[in-house]
Coordinates of C-alpha atoms in Angstrom, one line a residue:
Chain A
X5 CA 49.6 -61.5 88.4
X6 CA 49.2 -63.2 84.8
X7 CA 50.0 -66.5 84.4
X8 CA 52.4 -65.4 81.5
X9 CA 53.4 -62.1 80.9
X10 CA 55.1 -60.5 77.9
X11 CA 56.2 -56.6 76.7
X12 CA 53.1 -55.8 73.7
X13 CA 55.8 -53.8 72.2
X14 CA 55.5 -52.9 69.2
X15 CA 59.5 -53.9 68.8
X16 CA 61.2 -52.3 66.4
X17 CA 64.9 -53.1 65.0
X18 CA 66.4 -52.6 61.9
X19 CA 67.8 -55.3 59.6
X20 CA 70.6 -56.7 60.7
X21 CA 70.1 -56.1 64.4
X22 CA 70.0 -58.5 67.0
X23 CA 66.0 -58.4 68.6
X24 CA 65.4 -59.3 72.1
X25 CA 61.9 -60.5 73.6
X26 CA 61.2 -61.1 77.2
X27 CA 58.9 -63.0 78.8
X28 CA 58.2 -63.8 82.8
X29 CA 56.0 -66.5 83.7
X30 CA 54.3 -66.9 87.6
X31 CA 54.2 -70.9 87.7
X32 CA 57.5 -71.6 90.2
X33 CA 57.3 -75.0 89.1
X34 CA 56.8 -75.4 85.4
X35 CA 59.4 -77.0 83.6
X36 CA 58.2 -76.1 79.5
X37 CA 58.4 -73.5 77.4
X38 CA 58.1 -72.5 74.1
X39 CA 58.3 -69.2 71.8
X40 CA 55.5 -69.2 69.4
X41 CA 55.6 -66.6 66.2
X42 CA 52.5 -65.6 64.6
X43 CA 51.9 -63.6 61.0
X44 CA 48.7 -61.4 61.0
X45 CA 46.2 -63.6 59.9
X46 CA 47.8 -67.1 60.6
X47 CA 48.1 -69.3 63.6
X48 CA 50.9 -69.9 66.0
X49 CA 54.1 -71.7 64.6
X50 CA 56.6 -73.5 66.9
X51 CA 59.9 -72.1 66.8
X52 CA 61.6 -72.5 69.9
X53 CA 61.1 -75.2 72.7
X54 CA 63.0 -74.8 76.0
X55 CA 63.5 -76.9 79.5
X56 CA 66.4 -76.6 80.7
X57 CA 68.2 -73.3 82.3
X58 CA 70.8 -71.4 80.2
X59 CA 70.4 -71.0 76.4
X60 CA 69.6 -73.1 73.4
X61 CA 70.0 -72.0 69.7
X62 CA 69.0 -73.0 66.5
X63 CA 70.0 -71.0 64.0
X64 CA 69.6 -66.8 64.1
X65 CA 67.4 -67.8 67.3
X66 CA 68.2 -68.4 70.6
X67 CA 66.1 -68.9 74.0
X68 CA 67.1 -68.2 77.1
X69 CA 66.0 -69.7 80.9
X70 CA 66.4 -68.9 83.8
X71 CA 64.1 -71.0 86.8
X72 CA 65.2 -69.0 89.8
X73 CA 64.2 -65.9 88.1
X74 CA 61.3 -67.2 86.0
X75 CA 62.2 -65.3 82.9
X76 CA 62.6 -66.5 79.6
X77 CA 63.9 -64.8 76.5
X78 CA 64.1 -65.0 72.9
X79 CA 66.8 -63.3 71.1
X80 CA 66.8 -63.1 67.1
X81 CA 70.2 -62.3 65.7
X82 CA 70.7 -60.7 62.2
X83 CA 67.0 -59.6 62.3
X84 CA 65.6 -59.9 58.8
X85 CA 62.2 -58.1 57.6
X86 CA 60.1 -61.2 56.8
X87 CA 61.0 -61.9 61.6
X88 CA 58.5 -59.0 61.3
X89 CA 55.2 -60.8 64.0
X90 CA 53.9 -61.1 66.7
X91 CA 56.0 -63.8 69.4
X92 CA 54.0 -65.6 71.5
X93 CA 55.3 -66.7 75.0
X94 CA 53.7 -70.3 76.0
X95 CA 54.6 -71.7 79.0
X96 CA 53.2 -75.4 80.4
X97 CA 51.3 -75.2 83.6
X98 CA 53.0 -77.9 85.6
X99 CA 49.9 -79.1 87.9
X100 CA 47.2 -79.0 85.0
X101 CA 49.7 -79.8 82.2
X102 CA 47.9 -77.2 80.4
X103 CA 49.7 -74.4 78.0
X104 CA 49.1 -70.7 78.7
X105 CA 50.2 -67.9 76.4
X106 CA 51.4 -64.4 76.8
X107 CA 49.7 -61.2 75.0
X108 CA 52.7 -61.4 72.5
X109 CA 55.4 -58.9 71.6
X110 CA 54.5 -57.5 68.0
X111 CA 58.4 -57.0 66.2
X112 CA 58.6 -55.0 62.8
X113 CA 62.2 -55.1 61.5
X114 CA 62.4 -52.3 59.2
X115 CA 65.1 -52.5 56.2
Chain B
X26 CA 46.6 -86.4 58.8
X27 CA 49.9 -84.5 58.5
X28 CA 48.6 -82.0 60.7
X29 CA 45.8 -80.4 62.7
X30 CA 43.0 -79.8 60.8
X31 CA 39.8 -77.1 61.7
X32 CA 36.9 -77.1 60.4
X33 CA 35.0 -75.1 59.1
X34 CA 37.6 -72.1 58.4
X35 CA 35.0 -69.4 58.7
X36 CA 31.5 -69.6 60.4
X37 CA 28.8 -66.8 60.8
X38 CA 26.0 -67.2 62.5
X39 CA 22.8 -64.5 63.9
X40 CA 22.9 -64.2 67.5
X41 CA 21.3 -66.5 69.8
X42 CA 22.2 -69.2 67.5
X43 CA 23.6 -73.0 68.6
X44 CA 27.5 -73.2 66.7
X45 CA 30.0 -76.6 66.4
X46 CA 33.2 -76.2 65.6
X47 CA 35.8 -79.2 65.2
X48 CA 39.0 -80.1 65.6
X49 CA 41.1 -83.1 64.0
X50 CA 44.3 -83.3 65.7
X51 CA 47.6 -84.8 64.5
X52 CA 47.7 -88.6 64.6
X53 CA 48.3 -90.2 67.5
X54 CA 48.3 -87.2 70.1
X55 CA 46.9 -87.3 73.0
X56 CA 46.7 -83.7 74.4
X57 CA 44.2 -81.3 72.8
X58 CA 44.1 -77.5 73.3
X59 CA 41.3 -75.1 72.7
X60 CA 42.1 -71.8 72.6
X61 CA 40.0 -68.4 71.4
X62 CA 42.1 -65.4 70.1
X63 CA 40.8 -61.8 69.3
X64 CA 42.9 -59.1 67.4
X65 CA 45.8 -57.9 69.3
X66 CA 45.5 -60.5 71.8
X67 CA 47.0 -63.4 72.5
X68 CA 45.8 -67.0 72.3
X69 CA 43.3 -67.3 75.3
X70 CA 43.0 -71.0 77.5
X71 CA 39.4 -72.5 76.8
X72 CA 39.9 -76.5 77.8
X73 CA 42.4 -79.0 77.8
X74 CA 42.1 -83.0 77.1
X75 CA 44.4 -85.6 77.6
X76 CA 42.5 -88.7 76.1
X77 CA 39.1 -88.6 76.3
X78 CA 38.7 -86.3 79.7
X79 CA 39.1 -82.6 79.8
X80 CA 42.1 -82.7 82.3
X81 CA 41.1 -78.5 82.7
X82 CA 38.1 -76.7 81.5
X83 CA 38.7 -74.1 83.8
X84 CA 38.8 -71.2 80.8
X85 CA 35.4 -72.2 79.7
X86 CA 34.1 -68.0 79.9
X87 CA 30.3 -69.5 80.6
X88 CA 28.0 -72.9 81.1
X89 CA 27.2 -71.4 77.1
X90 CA 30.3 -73.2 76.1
X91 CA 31.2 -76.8 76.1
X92 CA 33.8 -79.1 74.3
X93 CA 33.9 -83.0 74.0
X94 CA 36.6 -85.5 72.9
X95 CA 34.4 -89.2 72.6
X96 CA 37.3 -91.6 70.8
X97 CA 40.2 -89.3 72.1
X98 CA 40.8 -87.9 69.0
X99 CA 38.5 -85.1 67.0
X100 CA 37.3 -82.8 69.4
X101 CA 34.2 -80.4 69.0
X102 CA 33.8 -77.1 70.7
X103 CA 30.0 -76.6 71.1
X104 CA 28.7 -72.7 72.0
X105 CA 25.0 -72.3 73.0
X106 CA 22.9 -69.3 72.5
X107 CA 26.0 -67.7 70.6
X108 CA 26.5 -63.5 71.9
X109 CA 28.8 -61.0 69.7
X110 CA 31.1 -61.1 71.9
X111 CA 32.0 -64.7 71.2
X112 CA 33.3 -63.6 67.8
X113 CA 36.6 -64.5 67.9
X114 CA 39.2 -66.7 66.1
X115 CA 39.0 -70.3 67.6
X116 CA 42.1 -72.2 67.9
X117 CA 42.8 -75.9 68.3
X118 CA 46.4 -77.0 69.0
X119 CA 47.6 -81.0 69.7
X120 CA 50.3 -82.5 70.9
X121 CA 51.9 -85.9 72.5
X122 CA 51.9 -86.7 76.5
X123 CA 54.2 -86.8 78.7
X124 CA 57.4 -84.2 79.5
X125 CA 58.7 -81.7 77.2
X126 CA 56.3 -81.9 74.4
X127 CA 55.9 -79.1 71.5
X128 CA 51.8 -78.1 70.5
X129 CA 51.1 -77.9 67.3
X130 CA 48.3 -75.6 66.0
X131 CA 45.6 -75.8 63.3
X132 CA 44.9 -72.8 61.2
X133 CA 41.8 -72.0 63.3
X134 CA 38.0 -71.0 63.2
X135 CA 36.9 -67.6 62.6
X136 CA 33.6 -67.1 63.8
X137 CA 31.8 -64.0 64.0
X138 CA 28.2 -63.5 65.4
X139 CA 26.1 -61.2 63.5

């Protein structure tokens, strides 16, 4: 199993629409974790952070946690075309204190 | 500096030959990430530092590659006897110790082998 594992998509939602990306992780005991976004060509930008269960939201975005389940999801309300990237799952490895990152979910939001 | 900076931006080098590539991370963090990205894939583990030590190297691919950290700040990635397959987009991210801490990533290395 992969240390942090993500749908490749590609996503696709129109404007407007709410997108939803998923993410499972196998570390039972990490407690950090964060949703990357990354435009072709650039490097990964911070957007969420997460480390406690339920949901956290900062403006269109919202992550969800859930421990027990080792899931984690991103969801990004009224989807605009310039969301349109690839979202990186990153997820601390407790015992190394390293960072491992999913393959990414490519989303295009299409006007 | 204001953030993490990479140096050089691009590199291309002839097979078989000896490549550095640097990182300067954000003042005063500790942690330092290497990671190597190729298209459509996402950010691959290479070596971790916390200080001066790595803390993991285990995603080293080979004893070609090695990475130091001297003063616990810039870091450089060294790759011996380079191989086309080590083309790649390097990526060096930083951030502080201790719980719940966000990485922050420099704009990366793109190094192709020829």
């Amino acid at each position: 199993q992969k240390e942090v594992e993500q749908n490749s998509g590609p996503l696709s939602v129109p404007e407007g629409a709410i997108a939803s990306l998923n993410c499972t992780y196998s570390d039972r005991v990490s407690q950090s974790f964060f949703w990357y976004r990354q435009y072709s060509g650039k490097s990964p930008e911070l957007i969420m952070s997460i480390y406690s269960n339920g949901d956290k939201e900062d403006g269109r975005f919202t992550a969800q946690l859930n421990k027990a389940s080792q899931y984690v999801s991103l969801l990004i309300r009224d989807s605009q075309p310039s969301d349109s990237a690839t979202y990186l799952c990153a997820v601390n490895m407790e015992e190394a204190g390293d960072m491992r990152f999913g393959a990414g979910t490519r989303l295009t939001v299409k006007p | 500096g204001a953030g993490v900076s990479q140096t050089p931006s691009n590199k291309v080098t002839e097979k078989g030959k000896y490549v550095e590539l640097r990182c300067d991370p954000i003042s005063g963090h500790t942690a330092l990430y290497w990671y190597r990205q190729s298209l459509g894939q996402g950010p691959e583990f290479l070596i971790y530092f916390q200080g001066t030590g790595a803390a993991d190297d285990s995603g080293l691919p080979n004893d070609r590659f090695f990475a130091v950290r001297p003063e616990g700040s810039v870091s450089t990635l060294k790759i011996q006897r380079t191989e086309r397959g080590d083309s790649a987009v390097y990526l060096c991210a930083s951030s502080l110790m201790g719980e719940n801490t966000e990485a922050f990533f420099g704009q990366g290395t793109r190094l192709t082998v020829v």
